[in-house]
PDB file of C-alpha atoms in Angstrom:
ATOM      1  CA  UNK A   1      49.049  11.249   8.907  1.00 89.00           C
ATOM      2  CA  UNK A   2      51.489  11.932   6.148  1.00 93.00           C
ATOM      3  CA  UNK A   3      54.608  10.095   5.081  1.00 95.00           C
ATOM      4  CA  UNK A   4      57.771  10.409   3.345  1.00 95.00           C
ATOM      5  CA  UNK A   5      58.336   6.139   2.049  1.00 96.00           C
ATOM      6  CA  UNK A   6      58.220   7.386  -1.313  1.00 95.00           C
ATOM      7  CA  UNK A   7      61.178   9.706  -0.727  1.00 95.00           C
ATOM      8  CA  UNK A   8      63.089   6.903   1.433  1.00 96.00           C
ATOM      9  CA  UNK A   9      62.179   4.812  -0.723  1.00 95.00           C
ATOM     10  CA  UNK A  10      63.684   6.406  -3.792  1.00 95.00           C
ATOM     11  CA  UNK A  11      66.766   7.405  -1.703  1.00 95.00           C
ATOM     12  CA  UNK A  12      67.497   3.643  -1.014  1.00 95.00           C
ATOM     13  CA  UNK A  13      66.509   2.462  -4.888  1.00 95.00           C
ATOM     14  CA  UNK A  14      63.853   0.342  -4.499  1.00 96.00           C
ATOM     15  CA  UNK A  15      60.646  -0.643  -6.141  1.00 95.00           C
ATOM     16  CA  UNK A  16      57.147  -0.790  -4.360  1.00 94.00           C
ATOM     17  CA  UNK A  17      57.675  -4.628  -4.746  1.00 94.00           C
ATOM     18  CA  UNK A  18      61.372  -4.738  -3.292  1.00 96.00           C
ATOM     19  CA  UNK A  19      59.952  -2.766  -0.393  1.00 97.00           C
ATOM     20  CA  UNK A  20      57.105  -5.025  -0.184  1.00 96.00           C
ATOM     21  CA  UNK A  21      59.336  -8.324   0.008  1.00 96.00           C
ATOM     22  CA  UNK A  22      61.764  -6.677   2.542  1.00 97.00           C
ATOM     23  CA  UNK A  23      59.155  -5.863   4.970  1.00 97.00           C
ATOM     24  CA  UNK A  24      57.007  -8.633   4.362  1.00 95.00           C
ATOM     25  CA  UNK A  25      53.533  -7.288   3.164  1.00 95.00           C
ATOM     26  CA  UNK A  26      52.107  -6.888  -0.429  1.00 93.00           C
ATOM     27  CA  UNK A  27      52.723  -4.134  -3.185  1.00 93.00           C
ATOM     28  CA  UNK A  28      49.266  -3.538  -2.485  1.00 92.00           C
ATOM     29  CA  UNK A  29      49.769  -2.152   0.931  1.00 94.00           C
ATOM     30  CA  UNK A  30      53.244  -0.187   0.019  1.00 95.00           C
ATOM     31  CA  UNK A  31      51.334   1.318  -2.779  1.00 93.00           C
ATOM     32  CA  UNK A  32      47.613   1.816  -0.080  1.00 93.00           C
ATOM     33  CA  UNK A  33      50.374   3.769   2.335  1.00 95.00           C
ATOM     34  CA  UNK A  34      52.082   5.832  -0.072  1.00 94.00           C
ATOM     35  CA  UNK A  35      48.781   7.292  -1.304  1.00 91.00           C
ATOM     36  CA  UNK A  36      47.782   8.043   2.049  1.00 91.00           C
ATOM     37  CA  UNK A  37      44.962   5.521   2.515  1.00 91.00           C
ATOM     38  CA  UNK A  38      46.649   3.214   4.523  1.00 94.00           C
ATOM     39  CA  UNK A  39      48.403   4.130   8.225  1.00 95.00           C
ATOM     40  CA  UNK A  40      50.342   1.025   8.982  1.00 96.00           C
ATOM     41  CA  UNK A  41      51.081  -0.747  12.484  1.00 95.00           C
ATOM     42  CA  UNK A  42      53.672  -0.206  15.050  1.00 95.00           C
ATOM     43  CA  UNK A  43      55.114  -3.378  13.639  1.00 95.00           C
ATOM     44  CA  UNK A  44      55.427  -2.202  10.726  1.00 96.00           C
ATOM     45  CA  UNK A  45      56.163   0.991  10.553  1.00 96.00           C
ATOM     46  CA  UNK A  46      59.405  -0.266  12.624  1.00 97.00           C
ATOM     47  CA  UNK A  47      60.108  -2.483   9.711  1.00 97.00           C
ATOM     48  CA  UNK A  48      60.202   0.494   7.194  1.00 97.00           C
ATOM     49  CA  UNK A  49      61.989   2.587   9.722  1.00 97.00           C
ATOM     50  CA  UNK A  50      64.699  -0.248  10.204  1.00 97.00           C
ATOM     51  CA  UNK A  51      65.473  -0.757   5.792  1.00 97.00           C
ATOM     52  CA  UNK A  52      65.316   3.193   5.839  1.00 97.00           C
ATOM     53  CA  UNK A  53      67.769   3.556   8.413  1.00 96.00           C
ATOM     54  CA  UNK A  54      65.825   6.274  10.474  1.00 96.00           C
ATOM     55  CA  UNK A  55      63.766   6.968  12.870  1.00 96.00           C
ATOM     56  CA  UNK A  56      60.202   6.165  12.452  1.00 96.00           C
ATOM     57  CA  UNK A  57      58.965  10.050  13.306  1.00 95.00           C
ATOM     58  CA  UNK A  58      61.529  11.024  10.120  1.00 95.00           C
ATOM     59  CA  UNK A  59      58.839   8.408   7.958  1.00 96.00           C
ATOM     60  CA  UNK A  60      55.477   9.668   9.594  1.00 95.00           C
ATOM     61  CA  UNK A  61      54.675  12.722  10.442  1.00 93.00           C
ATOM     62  CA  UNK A  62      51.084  14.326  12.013  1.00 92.00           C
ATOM     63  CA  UNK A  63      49.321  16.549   9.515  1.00 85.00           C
ATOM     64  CA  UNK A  64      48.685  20.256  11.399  1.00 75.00           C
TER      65      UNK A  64
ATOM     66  CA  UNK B   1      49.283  -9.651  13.016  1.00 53.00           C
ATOM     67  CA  UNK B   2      46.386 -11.329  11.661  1.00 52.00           C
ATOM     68  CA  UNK B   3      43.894 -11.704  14.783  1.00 72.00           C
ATOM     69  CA  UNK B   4      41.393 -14.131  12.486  1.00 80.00           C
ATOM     70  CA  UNK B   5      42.593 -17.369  11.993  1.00 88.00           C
ATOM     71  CA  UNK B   6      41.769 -18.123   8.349  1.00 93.00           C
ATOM     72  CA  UNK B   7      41.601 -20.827   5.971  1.00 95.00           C
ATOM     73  CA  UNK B   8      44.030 -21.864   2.961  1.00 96.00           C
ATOM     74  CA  UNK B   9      43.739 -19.852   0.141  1.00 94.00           C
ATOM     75  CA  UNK B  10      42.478 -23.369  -1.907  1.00 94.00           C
ATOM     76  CA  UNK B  11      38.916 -23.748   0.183  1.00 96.00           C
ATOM     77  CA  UNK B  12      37.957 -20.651  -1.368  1.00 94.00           C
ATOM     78  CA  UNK B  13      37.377 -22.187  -4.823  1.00 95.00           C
ATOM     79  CA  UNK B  14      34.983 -25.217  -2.819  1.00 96.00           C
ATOM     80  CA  UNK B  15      33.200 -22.525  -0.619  1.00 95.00           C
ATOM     81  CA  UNK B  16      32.245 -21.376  -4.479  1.00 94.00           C
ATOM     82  CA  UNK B  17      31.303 -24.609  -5.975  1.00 95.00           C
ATOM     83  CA  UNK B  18      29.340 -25.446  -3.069  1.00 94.00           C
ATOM     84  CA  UNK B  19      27.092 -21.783  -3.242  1.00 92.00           C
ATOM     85  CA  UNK B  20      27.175 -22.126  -7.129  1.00 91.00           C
ATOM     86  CA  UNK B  21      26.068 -25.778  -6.666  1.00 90.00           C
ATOM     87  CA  UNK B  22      23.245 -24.298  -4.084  1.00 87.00           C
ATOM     88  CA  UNK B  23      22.065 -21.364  -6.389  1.00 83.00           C
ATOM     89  CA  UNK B  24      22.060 -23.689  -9.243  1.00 84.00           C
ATOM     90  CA  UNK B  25      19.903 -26.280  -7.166  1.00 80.00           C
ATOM     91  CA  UNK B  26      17.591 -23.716  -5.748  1.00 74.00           C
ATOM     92  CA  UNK B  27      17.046 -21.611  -9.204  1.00 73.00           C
ATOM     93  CA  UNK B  28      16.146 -24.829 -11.450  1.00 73.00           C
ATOM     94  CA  UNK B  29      13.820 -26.281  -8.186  1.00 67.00           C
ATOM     95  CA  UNK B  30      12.963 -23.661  -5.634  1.00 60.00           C
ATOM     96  CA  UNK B  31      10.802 -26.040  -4.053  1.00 63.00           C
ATOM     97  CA  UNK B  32      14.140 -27.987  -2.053  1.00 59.00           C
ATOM     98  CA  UNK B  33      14.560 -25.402  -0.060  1.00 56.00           C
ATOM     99  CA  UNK B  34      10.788 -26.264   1.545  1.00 53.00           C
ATOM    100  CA  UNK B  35      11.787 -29.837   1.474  1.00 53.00           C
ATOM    101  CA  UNK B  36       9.314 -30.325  -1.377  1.00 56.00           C
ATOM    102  CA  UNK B  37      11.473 -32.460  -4.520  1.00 54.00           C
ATOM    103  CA  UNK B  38      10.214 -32.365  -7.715  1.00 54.00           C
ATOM    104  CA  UNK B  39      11.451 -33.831 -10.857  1.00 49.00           C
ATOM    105  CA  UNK B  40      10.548 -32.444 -14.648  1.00 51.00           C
ATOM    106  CA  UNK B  41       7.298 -30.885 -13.081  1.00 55.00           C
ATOM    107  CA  UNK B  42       6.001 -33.899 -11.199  1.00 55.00           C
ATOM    108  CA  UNK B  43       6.298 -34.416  -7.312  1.00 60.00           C
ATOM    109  CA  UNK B  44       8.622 -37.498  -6.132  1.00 57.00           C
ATOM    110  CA  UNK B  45       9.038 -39.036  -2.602  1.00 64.00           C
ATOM    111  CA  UNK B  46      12.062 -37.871  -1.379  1.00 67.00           C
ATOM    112  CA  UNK B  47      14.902 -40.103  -0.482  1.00 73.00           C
ATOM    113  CA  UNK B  48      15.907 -37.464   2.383  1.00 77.00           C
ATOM    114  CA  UNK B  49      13.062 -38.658   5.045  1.00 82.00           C
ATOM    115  CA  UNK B  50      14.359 -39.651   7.734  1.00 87.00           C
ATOM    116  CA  UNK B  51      13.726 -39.474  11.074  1.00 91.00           C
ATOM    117  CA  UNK B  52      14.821 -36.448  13.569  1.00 92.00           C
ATOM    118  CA  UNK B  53      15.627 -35.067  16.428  1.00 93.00           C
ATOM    119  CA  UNK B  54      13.068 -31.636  17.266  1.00 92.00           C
ATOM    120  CA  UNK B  55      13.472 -29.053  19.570  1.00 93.00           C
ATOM    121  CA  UNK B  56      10.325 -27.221  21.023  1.00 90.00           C
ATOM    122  CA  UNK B  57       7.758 -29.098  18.245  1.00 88.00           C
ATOM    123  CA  UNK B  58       4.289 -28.857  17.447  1.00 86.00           C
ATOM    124  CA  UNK B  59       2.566 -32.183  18.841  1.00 85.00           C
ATOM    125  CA  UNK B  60      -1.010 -31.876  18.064  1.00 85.00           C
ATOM    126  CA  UNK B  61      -1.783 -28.007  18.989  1.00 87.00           C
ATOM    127  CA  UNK B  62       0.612 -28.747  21.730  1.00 89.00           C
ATOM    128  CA  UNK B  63       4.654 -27.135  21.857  1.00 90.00           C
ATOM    129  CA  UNK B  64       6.510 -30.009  23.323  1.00 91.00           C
ATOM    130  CA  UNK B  65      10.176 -29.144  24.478  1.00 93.00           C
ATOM    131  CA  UNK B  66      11.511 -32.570  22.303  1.00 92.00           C
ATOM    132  CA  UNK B  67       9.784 -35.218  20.427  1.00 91.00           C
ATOM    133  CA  UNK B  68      11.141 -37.535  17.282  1.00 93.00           C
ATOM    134  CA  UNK B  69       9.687 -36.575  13.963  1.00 89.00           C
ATOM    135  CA  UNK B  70       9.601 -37.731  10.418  1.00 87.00           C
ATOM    136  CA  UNK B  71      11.097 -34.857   7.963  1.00 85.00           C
ATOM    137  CA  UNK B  72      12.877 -34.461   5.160  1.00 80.00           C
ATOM    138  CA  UNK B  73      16.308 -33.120   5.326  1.00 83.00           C
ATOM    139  CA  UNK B  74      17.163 -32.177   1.925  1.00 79.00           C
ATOM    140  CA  UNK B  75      16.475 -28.540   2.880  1.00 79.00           C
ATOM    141  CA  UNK B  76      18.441 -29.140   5.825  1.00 84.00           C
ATOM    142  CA  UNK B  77      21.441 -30.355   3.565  1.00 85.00           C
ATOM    143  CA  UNK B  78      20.995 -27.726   1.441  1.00 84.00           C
ATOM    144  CA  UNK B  79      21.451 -24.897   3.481  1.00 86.00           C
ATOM    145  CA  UNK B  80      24.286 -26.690   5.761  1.00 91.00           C
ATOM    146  CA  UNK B  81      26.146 -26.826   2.231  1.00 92.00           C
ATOM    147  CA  UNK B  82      25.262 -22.552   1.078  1.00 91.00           C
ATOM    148  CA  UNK B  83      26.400 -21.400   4.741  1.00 92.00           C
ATOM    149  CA  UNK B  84      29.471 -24.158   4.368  1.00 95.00           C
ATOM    150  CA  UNK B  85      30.274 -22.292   0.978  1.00 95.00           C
ATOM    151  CA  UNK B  86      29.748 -18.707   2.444  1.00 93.00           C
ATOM    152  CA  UNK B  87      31.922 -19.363   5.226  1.00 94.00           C
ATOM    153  CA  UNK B  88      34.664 -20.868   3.393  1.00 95.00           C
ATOM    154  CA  UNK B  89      34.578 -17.884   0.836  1.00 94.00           C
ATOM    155  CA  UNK B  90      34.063 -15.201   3.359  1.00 92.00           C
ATOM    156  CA  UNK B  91      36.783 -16.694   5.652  1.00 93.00           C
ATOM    157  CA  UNK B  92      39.906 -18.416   2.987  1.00 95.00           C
ATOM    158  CA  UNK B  93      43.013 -16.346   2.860  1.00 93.00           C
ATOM    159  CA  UNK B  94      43.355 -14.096  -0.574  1.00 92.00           C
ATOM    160  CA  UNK B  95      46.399 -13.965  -2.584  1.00 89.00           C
ATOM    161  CA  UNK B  96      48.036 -11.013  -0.690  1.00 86.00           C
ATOM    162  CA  UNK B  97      47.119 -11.427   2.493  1.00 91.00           C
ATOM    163  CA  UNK B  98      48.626  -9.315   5.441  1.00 92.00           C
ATOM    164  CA  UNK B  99      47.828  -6.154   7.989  1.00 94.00           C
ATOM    165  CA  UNK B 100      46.129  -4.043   5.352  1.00 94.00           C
ATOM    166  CA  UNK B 101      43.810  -6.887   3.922  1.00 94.00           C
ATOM    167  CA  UNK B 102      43.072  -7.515   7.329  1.00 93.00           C
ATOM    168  CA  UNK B 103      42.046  -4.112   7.390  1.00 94.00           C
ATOM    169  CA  UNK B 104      39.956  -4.029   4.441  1.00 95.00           C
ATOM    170  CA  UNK B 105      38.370  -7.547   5.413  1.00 95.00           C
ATOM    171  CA  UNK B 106      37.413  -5.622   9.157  1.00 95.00           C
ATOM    172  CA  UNK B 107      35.825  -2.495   6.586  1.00 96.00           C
ATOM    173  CA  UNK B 108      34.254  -4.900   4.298  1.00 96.00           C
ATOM    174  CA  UNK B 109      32.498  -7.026   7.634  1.00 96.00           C
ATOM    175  CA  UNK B 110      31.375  -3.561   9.296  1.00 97.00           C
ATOM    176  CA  UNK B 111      29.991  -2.327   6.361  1.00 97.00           C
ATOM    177  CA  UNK B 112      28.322  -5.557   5.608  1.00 97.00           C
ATOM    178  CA  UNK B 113      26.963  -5.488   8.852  1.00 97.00           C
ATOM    179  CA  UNK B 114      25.522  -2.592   8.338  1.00 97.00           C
ATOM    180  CA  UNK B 115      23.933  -2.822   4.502  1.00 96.00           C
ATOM    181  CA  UNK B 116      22.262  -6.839   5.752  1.00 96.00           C
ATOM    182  CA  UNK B 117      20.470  -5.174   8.891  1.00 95.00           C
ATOM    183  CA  UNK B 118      18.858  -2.570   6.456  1.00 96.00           C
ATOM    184  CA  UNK B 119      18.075  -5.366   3.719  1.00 95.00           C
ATOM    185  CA  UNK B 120      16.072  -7.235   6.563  1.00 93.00           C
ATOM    186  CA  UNK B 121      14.675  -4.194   7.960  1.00 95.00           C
ATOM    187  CA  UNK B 122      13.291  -3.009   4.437  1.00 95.00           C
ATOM    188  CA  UNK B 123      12.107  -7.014   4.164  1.00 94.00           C
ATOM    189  CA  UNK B 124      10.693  -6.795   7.479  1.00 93.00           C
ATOM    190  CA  UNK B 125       8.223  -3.859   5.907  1.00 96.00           C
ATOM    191  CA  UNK B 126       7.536  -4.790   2.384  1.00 95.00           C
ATOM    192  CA  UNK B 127       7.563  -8.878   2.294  1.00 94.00           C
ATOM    193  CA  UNK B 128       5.138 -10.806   4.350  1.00 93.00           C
ATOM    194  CA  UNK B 129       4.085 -14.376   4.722  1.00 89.00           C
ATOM    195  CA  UNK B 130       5.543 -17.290   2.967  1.00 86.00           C
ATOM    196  CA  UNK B 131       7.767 -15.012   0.951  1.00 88.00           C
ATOM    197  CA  UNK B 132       8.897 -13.147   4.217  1.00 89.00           C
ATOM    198  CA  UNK B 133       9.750 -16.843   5.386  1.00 87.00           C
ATOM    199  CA  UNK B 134      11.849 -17.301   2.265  1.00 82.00           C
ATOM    200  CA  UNK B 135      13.791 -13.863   2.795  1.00 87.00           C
ATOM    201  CA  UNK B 136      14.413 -15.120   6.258  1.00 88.00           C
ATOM    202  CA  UNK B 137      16.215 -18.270   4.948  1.00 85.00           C
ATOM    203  CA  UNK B 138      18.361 -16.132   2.666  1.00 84.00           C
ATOM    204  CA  UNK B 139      18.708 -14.042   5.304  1.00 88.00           C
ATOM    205  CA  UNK B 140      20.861 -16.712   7.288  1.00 87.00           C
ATOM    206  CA  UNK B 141      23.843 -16.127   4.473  1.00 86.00           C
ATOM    207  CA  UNK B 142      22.776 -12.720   3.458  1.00 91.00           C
ATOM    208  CA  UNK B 143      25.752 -11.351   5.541  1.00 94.00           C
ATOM    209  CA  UNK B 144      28.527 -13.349   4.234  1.00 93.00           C
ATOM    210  CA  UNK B 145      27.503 -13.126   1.301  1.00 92.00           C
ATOM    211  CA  UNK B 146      27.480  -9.034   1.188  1.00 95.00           C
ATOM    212  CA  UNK B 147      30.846  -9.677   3.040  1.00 96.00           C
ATOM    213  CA  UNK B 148      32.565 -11.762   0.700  1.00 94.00           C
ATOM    214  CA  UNK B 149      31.267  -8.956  -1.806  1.00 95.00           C
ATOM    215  CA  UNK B 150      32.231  -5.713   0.064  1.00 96.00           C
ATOM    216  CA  UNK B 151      35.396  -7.698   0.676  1.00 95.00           C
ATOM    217  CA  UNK B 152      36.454  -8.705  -3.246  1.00 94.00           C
ATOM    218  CA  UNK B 153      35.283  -5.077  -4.522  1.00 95.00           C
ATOM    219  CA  UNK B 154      37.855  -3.113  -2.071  1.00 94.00           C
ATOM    220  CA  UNK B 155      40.455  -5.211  -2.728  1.00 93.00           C
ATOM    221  CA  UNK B 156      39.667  -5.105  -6.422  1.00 91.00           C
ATOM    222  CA  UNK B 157      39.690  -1.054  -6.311  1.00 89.00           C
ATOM    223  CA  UNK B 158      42.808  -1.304  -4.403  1.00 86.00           C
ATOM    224  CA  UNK B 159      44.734  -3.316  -7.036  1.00 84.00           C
ATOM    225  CA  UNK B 160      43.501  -0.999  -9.734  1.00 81.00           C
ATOM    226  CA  UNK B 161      45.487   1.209  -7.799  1.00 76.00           C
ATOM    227  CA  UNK B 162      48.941  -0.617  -8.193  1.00 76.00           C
ATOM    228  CA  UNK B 163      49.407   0.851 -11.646  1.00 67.00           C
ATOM    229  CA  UNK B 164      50.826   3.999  -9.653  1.00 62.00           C
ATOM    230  CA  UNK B 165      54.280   3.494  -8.654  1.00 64.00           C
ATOM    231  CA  UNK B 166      57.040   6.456  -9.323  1.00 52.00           C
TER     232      UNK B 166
END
């Protein structure tokens, strides 16, 4: 699974830790899913999509 | 999303005092943990006999399914206190706590699972005896402890990792 937060991310201006606070989980686990070793929940993955303002398919893609 | 229910974040620093505490006991006078005291070398009567309550017991060369028997529970005590401390360090909340330390803790308890069933099965063919006996006792907290050490390492590796941001 691959993912684009650190493009949405930098799109929208915000740091790992502004992320973290608006979705409610640590730097720790922004930073664990933008290096790939971390595939979040439904729940949260939602969250991201919702203070991206897309669709959550546009954050996570399948690798081929 | 948690599915464990954990403790405040504060009984983690008491599950440590009380292991430290237990370690320090058992290091400077091995001998409480066979309900043997001992003080600067010389044997004393312990003020922990009492009587107790025992389950299938040894009455005379008989097993007996319950009888009441003198013993001293300072070992007893002892070991209520290390798995006391293991549990409340394996199982108080951390600092960040949320889906992916949840995560990590699940890694950390598989993984200990997996590392304390070889320790005993290595024990199982190299100790024997009375210091088979005594592996066994650690072995009632060897998991939690490994735990509570698989646990602090990942999340230790993983906040190494935070100094990668742009």
């Amino acid at each position: 699974m691959k993912n684009s937060i650190k493009v949405e991310r930098a799109k929208k201006d915000l740091t790992q830790a502004k992320l973290a606070e608006l979705v409610g989980v640590s730097r720790q686990t922004i930073n664990a899913m933008e290096l790939g070793k971390y595939v979040p929940s439904t729940t949260l993955a939602l969250k991201l999509a919702k203070i991206f303002e897309c669709r959550v398919e546009d954050i996570f893609q399948l690798e081929e | 999303m948690n599915k464990i229910k954990l403790l405040p974040r504060s009984l983690r620093v008491v599950g440590l005092a009380l292991v430290f505490f237990c370690f320090g006991l058992f290091v400077t006078d091995p001998e409480v943990v066979f309900g043997e005291m001992s003080f600067l070398g010389s044997e004393i009567q312990s003020p922990w006999k009492v009587t107790v309550p025992s389950l299938l017991a040894d009455d005379h060369g008989e097993t007996v399914l319950f009888k009441w028997e003198e013993n001293d529970i300072s070992n007893e005590i002892l070991l209520t206190l290390m798995l006391l401390g293991t549990y409340l360090i394996a199982f108080s909340k951390i600092k960040e706590e949320d889906e992916f330390s949840y995560q990590l803790r699940m890694e950390a308890m598989s993984q200990a699972h997996l590392w304390n069933g070889l320790l005993l099965l290595l024990a199982n063919w190299l100790f024997y005896d009375g210091i088979f006996l005594y592996i066994m006792i650690w072995g009632l907290f060897s998991f939690l402890l490994i735990f509570s050490l698989v646990f602090a390492f990942k999340i230790r590796n993983y906040r190494k990792d935070l100094s990668y941001e742009e």
